[in-house]
Tab-separated table of C-alpha atoms in Angstrom:
chain	number	residue	atom	x	y	z
A	1	GLY	CA	-0.277	-0.188	-0.323
A	2	ALA	CA	0.975	3.961	-0.579
A	3	GLY	CA	1.594	3.821	3.695
A	4	VAL	CA	1.034	2.638	6.323
A	5	SER	CA	-2.763	1.962	7.212
A	6	GLN	CA	-3.499	0.977	11.135
A	7	SER	CA	-6.999	-0.724	12.050
A	8	PRO	CA	-9.267	0.731	13.398
A	9	SER	CA	-9.249	3.676	13.901
A	10	ASN	CA	-10.621	4.050	16.658
A	11	LYS	CA	-11.706	1.721	19.616
A	12	VAL	CA	-14.127	1.769	22.617
A	13	THR	CA	-13.811	-1.142	24.507
A	14	GLU	CA	-15.597	-2.190	28.261
A	15	LYS	CA	-12.650	-3.755	30.823
A	16	GLY	CA	-12.006	-7.012	31.039
A	17	LYS	CA	-12.815	-7.079	26.880
A	18	ASP	CA	-9.834	-8.470	24.983
A	19	VAL	CA	-8.783	-6.265	21.700
A	20	GLU	CA	-7.004	-6.880	18.643
A	21	LEU	CA	-5.509	-3.822	16.575
A	22	ARG	CA	-3.831	-4.317	13.618
A	23	CYS	CA	-1.047	-3.013	11.463
A	24	ASP	CA	-0.207	-3.192	7.506
A	25	PRO	CA	3.386	-1.851	6.964
A	26	ILE	CA	4.877	-0.424	3.572
A	27	SER	CA	4.956	-3.380	0.972
A	28	GLY	CA	8.210	-4.508	1.023
A	29	HIS	CA	9.508	-3.017	4.341
A	30	THR	CA	10.794	-6.200	6.676
A	31	ALA	CA	11.196	-3.969	10.165
A	32	LEU	CA	7.651	-3.462	11.486
A	33	TYR	CA	7.446	-2.050	15.420
A	34	TRP	CA	4.686	-0.634	17.486
A	35	TYR	CA	4.427	1.828	20.076
A	36	ARG	CA	2.065	3.163	22.698
A	37	GLN	CA	1.407	6.742	23.258
A	38	SER	CA	-0.405	7.611	26.166
A	39	LEU	CA	-0.200	11.233	27.993
A	40	GLY	CA	1.408	9.748	31.482
A	41	GLN	CA	3.342	7.483	29.288
A	42	GLY	CA	5.067	9.586	26.497
A	43	LEU	CA	5.492	7.082	23.854
A	44	GLU	CA	7.040	3.518	24.715
A	45	PHE	CA	8.485	0.992	22.274
A	46	LEU	CA	6.815	-2.411	22.149
A	47	ILE	CA	7.806	-5.082	19.884
A	48	TYR	CA	9.368	-4.985	16.107
A	49	PHE	CA	9.190	-7.619	14.792
A	50	GLN	CA	11.884	-8.936	10.807
A	51	GLY	CA	10.373	-10.428	9.105
A	52	ASN	CA	8.424	-12.574	11.547
A	53	SER	CA	10.099	-12.682	13.844
A	54	ALA	CA	10.146	-11.438	17.551
A	55	PRO	CA	13.501	-11.444	18.829
A	56	ASP	CA	12.595	-9.727	21.978
A	57	LYS	CA	9.621	-9.602	23.528
A	58	SER	CA	10.203	-6.847	27.456
A	59	GLY	CA	8.908	-3.806	25.957
A	60	LEU	CA	5.549	-4.942	25.779
A	61	PRO	CA	3.602	-3.929	29.278
A	62	SER	CA	2.084	-7.516	30.674
A	63	ASP	CA	1.242	-10.429	30.377
A	64	ARG	CA	-2.263	-9.522	28.823
A	65	PHE	CA	-0.320	-8.032	25.589
A	66	SER	CA	0.971	-10.031	22.552
A	67	ALA	CA	1.960	-8.781	19.037
A	68	GLU	CA	2.220	-11.678	15.986
A	69	ARG	CA	2.882	-10.714	12.597
A	70	THR	CA	2.470	-13.194	9.220
A	71	GLY	CA	4.236	-13.808	6.332
A	72	GLY	CA	6.664	-10.874	6.676
A	73	SER	CA	3.748	-8.468	6.607
A	74	VAL	CA	0.689	-8.140	8.791
A	75	SER	CA	1.016	-7.576	12.380
A	76	THR	CA	-1.681	-7.833	15.161
A	77	LEU	CA	-1.176	-6.668	18.563
A	78	THR	CA	-3.445	-8.319	21.138
A	79	ILE	CA	-4.429	-7.155	24.093
A	80	GLN	CA	-6.282	-9.459	26.551
A	81	ARG	CA	-8.723	-9.104	29.430
A	82	THR	CA	-7.924	-4.456	29.357
A	83	GLN	CA	-8.234	-3.150	31.907
A	84	GLN	CA	-7.938	1.499	31.846
A	85	GLU	CA	-4.354	2.214	31.909
A	86	ASP	CA	-4.529	0.069	28.446
A	87	SER	CA	-6.140	3.208	27.008
A	88	ALA	CA	-4.006	4.927	24.403
A	89	VAL	CA	-3.151	4.759	20.609
A	90	TYR	CA	-1.443	2.819	19.344
A	91	LEU	CA	1.298	3.463	16.507
A	92	CYS	CA	2.693	1.246	13.696
A	93	ALA	CA	5.965	1.864	11.980
A	94	SER	CA	7.690	0.102	9.230
A	95	SER	CA	10.741	0.425	8.010
A	96	LEU	CA	13.187	-0.713	5.025
A	97	PRO	CA	15.728	-2.965	7.312
A	98	ALA	CA	15.978	-1.833	10.888
A	99	GLY	CA	18.154	0.886	11.320
A	100	GLY	CA	18.272	4.913	11.886
A	101	ARG	CA	19.651	4.594	8.197
A	102	THR	CA	16.348	3.623	7.291
A	103	GLU	CA	13.360	6.507	7.322
A	104	ALA	CA	10.735	4.634	9.970
A	105	PHE	CA	7.198	5.630	8.405
A	106	PHE	CA	4.831	5.745	10.900
A	107	GLY	CA	0.797	4.792	10.351
A	108	GLN	CA	-2.358	6.621	12.659
A	109	GLY	CA	-2.176	5.218	14.902
A	110	THR	CA	-5.679	2.614	16.767
A	111	ARG	CA	-7.178	5.063	19.470
A	112	LEU	CA	-7.716	2.544	22.408
A	113	THR	CA	-10.250	3.870	25.074
A	114	VAL	CA	-11.004	1.362	28.005
A	115	VAL	CA	-14.585	2.813	29.882
B	1	ALA	CA	19.284	2.533	28.184
B	2	GLN	CA	17.968	6.092	27.024
B	3	THR	CA	16.867	8.927	28.028
B	4	VAL	CA	15.874	11.796	25.818
B	5	THR	CA	14.759	15.123	27.625
B	6	GLN	CA	12.762	18.021	26.218
B	7	SER	CA	11.919	20.665	28.144
B	8	GLN	CA	9.113	23.323	26.677
B	9	PRO	CA	6.175	21.385	26.958
B	10	GLU	CA	4.539	24.634	24.828
B	11	MET	CA	5.383	27.244	22.809
B	12	SER	CA	3.939	29.530	20.951
B	13	VAL	CA	5.098	31.798	17.928
B	14	GLN	CA	3.496	34.281	14.586
B	15	GLU	CA	4.498	33.490	11.637
B	16	ALA	CA	7.260	33.640	9.884
B	17	GLU	CA	9.652	34.153	13.166
B	18	THR	CA	11.893	31.741	13.817
B	19	VAL	CA	11.940	29.193	16.519
B	20	THR	CA	13.861	26.878	18.454
B	21	LEU	CA	13.024	23.758	19.635
B	22	SER	CA	15.010	21.955	22.438
B	23	CYS	CA	15.985	18.180	23.295
B	24	THR	CA	18.651	15.973	24.918
B	25	TYR	CA	19.755	12.998	26.347
B	26	ASP	CA	21.577	11.159	27.730
B	27	THR	CA	23.452	7.510	27.063
B	28	SER	CA	26.691	5.634	26.421
B	29	GLU	CA	26.897	5.065	22.739
B	30	ASN	CA	29.314	6.572	20.697
B	31	ASN	CA	26.982	5.810	17.954
B	32	TYR	CA	23.896	6.814	17.041
B	33	TYR	CA	21.077	8.376	14.845
B	34	LEU	CA	18.471	11.462	16.566
B	35	PHE	CA	15.040	12.573	14.939
B	36	TRP	CA	12.630	15.122	15.169
B	37	TYR	CA	9.543	13.576	14.469
B	38	LYS	CA	6.270	16.177	14.474
B	39	GLN	CA	2.662	14.483	14.223
B	40	PRO	CA	0.149	16.738	13.928
B	41	PRO	CA	-3.480	15.929	14.544
B	42	SER	CA	-4.323	13.340	12.072
B	43	ARG	CA	-1.527	10.520	14.759
B	44	GLN	CA	0.617	10.427	12.140
B	45	MET	CA	4.216	10.885	12.849
B	46	ILE	CA	6.740	12.722	9.789
B	47	LEU	CA	10.056	13.060	10.270
B	48	VAL	CA	11.491	16.650	10.173
B	49	ILE	CA	14.796	15.923	9.956
B	50	ARG	CA	17.195	13.363	10.734
B	51	GLN	CA	21.066	13.611	12.025
B	52	GLU	CA	23.867	10.128	11.635
B	53	ALA	CA	26.101	11.359	15.638
B	54	TYR	CA	28.725	10.601	13.638
B	55	LYS	CA	28.084	13.354	11.094
B	56	GLN	CA	29.474	16.914	12.725
B	57	GLN	CA	28.048	18.686	10.018
B	58	ASN	CA	24.254	19.484	11.139
B	59	ALA	CA	21.710	19.226	9.468
B	60	THR	CA	19.336	20.244	7.437
B	61	GLU	CA	15.646	20.540	5.322
B	62	ASN	CA	14.597	23.521	3.900
B	63	ARG	CA	13.060	25.878	7.498
B	64	PHE	CA	14.049	23.240	9.846
B	65	SER	CA	18.150	22.256	10.793
B	66	VAL	CA	19.546	21.234	14.113
B	67	ASN	CA	22.129	22.280	16.217
B	68	PHE	CA	23.610	19.576	17.037
B	69	GLN	CA	26.206	19.662	20.102
B	70	LYS	CA	27.810	15.707	20.681
B	71	ALA	CA	29.954	16.651	24.178
B	72	ALA	CA	26.448	18.356	25.714
B	73	LYS	CA	24.370	15.209	24.598
B	74	SER	CA	22.009	18.889	22.805
B	75	PHE	CA	20.252	18.341	20.047
B	76	SER	CA	17.868	20.895	18.957
B	77	LEU	CA	15.874	21.723	15.835
B	78	LYS	CA	15.785	25.325	14.221
B	79	ILE	CA	12.478	25.985	12.015
B	80	SER	CA	13.295	29.398	10.068
B	81	ASP	CA	10.048	30.807	8.882
B	82	SER	CA	7.651	29.282	10.274
B	83	GLN	CA	4.454	28.463	9.125
B	84	LEU	CA	0.236	27.698	10.319
B	85	GLY	CA	1.088	24.339	8.862
B	86	ASP	CA	4.319	23.767	10.903
B	87	THR	CA	1.360	23.885	14.471
B	88	ALA	CA	1.905	20.233	15.702
B	89	MET	CA	3.439	18.848	17.930
B	90	TYR	CA	6.997	17.658	18.075
B	91	PHE	CA	9.148	14.697	19.265
B	92	CYS	CA	12.716	14.345	19.548
B	93	ALA	CA	13.901	10.452	19.486
B	94	PHE	CA	17.472	8.768	19.844
B	95	MET	CA	17.663	5.910	17.934
B	96	LYS	CA	20.978	3.424	18.601
B	97	PHE	CA	23.765	2.841	15.923
B	98	ARG	CA	22.762	-1.038	15.180
B	99	GLY	CA	19.883	-0.766	17.217
B	100	GLY	CA	16.983	-0.511	15.660
B	101	ALA	CA	15.372	-3.432	17.049
B	102	ASP	CA	15.300	-1.797	19.991
B	103	GLY	CA	13.625	1.111	18.866
B	104	LEU	CA	12.546	5.031	18.933
B	105	THR	CA	13.822	6.740	22.236
B	106	PHE	CA	10.882	9.647	22.936
B	107	GLY	CA	10.804	12.721	24.495
B	108	LYS	CA	7.521	14.061	26.184
B	109	GLY	CA	7.515	16.054	22.935
B	110	THR	CA	7.074	19.463	23.115
B	111	HIS	CA	3.149	21.115	21.235
B	112	LEU	CA	4.033	24.272	18.955
B	113	ILE	CA	1.713	26.538	17.858
B	114	ILE	CA	2.766	29.326	15.405
B	115	GLN	CA	0.397	32.027	15.292
B	116	PRO	CA	-1.073	34.044	12.487
């Protein structure tokens, strides 16, 4: 696609429900990143994928968070048993091989509100 | 671990003026990248400018330039001839040289308002 696409754009969910956030990276981009942007914490790095592999999942806030990437393309971030503190904007970015030499392009994010 | 500090939560200037946004960082790395990103209300982060730490020359992109002071660990952004469309949140960010897998470390941002 022309850019990084994230869906849904906005999501309101009840506390305790599971949610799935989707990211479609730019075609051919092997590196994919998830970030969380919240009022209290600013922008936090969550996880990185090179192809389908995520070498380090320690950035995920809790074991309620999981992420996967299939076919070296689409990625989903799943939050189980959502809590109010999960309310934030979740941003996805993709790039050619990881590293500062290549520009990371961001999607418009998913605004998650847990009520 | 790296930290990035932006000490100006909000700035406001008149259109056509020059404005400088401050950023300091802390790292034990010798080689790294620094970035300024713009985030308009659409939420999409847009790369404004990038600096490679091993390059002494300050990066410039049209009206945007940086003052990179490696010893002082300072990386400020200067916007010349500011325009209404420059109104946005601006984030300073750090990435290790071979640490793409660690992602970007962001500052908390500066809300820049350009007044007509």
